[in-house]
Tab-separated table of C-alpha atoms in Angstrom:
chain	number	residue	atom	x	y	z
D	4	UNK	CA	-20.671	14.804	-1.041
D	5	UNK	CA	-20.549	17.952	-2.879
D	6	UNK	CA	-16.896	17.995	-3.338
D	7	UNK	CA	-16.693	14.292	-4.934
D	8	UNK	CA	-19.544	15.444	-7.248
D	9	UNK	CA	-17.073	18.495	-7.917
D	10	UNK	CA	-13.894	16.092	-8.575
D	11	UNK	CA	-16.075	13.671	-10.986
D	12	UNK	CA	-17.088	16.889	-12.877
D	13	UNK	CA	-13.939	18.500	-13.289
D	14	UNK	CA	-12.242	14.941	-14.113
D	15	UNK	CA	-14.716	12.891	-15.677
D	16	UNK	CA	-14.078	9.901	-13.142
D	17	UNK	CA	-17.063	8.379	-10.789
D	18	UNK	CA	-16.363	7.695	-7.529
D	19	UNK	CA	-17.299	4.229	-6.873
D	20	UNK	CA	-18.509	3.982	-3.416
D	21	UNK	CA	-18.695	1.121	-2.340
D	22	UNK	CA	-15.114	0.489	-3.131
D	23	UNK	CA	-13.868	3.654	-1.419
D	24	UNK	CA	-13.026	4.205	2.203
D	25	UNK	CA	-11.630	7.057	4.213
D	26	UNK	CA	-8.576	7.708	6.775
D	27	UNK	CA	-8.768	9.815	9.705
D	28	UNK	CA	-6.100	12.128	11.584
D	29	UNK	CA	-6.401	9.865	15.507
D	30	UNK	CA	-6.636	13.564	16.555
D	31	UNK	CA	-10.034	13.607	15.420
D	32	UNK	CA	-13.178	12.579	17.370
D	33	UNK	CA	-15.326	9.670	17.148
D	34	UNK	CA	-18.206	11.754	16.636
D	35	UNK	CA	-16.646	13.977	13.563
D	36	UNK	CA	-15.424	10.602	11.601
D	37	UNK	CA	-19.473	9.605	11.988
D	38	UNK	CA	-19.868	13.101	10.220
D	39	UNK	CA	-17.642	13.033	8.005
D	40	UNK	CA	-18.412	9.329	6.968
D	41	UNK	CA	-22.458	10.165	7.347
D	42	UNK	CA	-22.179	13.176	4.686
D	43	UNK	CA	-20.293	11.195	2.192
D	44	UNK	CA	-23.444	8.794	1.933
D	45	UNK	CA	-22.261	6.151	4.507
D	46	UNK	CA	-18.697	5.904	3.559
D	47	UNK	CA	-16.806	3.166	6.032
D	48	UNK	CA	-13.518	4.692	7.549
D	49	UNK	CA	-10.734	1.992	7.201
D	50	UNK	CA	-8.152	1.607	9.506
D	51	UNK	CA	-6.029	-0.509	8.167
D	52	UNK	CA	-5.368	-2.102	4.910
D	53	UNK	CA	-3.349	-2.608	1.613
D	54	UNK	CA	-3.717	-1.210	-1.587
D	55	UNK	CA	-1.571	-2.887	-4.645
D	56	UNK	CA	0.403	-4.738	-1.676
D	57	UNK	CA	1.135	-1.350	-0.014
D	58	UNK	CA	0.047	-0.776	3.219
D	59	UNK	CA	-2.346	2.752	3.220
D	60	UNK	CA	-1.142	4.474	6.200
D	61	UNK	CA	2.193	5.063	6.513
D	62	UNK	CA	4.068	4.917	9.518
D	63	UNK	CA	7.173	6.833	10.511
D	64	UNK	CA	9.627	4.595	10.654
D	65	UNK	CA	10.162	3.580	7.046
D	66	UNK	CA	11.681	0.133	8.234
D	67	UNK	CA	8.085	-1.046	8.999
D	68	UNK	CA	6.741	-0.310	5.639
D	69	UNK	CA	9.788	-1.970	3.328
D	70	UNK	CA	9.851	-4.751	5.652
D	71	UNK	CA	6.876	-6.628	4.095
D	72	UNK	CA	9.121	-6.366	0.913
D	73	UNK	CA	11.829	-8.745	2.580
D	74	UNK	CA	8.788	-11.411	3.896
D	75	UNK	CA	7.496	-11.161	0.422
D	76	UNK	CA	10.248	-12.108	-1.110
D	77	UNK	CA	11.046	-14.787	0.939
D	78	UNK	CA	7.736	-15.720	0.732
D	79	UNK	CA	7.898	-16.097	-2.976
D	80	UNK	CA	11.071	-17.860	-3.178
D	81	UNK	CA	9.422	-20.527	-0.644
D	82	UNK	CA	7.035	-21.083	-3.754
D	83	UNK	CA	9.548	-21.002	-6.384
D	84	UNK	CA	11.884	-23.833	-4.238
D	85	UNK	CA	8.099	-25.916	-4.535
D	86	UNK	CA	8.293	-25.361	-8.362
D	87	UNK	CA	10.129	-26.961	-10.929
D	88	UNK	CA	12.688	-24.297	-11.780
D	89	UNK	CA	16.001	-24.682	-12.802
D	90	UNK	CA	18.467	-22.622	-10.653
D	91	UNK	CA	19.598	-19.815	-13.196
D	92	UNK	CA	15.087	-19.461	-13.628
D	93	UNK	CA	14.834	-19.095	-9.699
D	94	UNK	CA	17.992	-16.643	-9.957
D	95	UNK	CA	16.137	-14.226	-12.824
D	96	UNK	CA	12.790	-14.308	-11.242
D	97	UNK	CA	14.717	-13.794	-8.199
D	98	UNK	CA	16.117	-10.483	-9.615
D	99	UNK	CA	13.471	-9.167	-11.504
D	100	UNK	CA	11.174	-9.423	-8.250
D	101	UNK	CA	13.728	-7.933	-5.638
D	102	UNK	CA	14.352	-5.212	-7.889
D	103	UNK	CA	10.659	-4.276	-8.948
D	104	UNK	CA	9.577	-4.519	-5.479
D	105	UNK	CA	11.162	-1.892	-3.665
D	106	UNK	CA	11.065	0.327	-6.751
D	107	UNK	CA	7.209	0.048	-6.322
D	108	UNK	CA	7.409	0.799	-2.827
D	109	UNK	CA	9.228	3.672	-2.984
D	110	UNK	CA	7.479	5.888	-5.380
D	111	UNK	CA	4.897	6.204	-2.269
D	112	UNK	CA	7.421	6.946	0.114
D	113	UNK	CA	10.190	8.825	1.153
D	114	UNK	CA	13.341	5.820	2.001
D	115	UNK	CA	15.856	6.927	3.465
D	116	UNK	CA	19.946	6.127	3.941
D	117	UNK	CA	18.940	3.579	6.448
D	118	UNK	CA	16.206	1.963	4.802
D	119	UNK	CA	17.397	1.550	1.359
D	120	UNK	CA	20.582	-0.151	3.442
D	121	UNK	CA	18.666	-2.747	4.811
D	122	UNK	CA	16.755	-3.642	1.771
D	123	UNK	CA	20.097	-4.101	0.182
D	124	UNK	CA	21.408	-6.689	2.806
């Protein structure tokens, strides 16, 4: 606890706890993560989840991580075919969200030659 006390110092920014969550190496034992999540006043570890419609933890193969961009996008153009849009509308929102998507995405990860080929099929 001492070191987010530290951090909101130093930065001015509170911690809001109830929002916040930690991640855990799976080399580390039940019984530190209780620790760990104990000293920082109760603190639930999270195993999985999303944050701005990323998920947290990465995995290794980068495929798994853009491949929610490709369902999302299909998944919005499913909504858009439900709307009344003309076709050069659907086309531009089309574009605009295909392009800002894996933008987004990759400023928290490193894609590779591989990935940023099957994003672009």
């Amino acid at each position: 606890m001492k070191i987010l006390k530290t951090y909101e110092k130093a930065l001015g920014q509170l911690i809001n706890l109830d929002k916040s969550s930690v991640f855990f190496s799976k080399n580390m034992s039940m019984e530190q993560r209780k620790e760990v999540c104990s000293s920082l006043g109760g603190m639930v570890e999270m195993k999985q989840g999303k944050y701005l419609g990323l998920t947290m933890v990465i995995s290794r193969t980068k495929d798994q991580i853009f491949g929610f961009i490709k369902e999302n996008i299909r998944r919005k153009l499913q909504d858009w075919r439900n709307k009344l849009l003309s076709t050069v509308g659907k086309e531009v929102m089309l574009k605009a969200v295909s392009m800002a998507m894996p933008t987004y995405a990759m400023l928290f990860s490193n894609c590779q030659g591989s990935c940023v080929k099957t994003l672009a099929h």
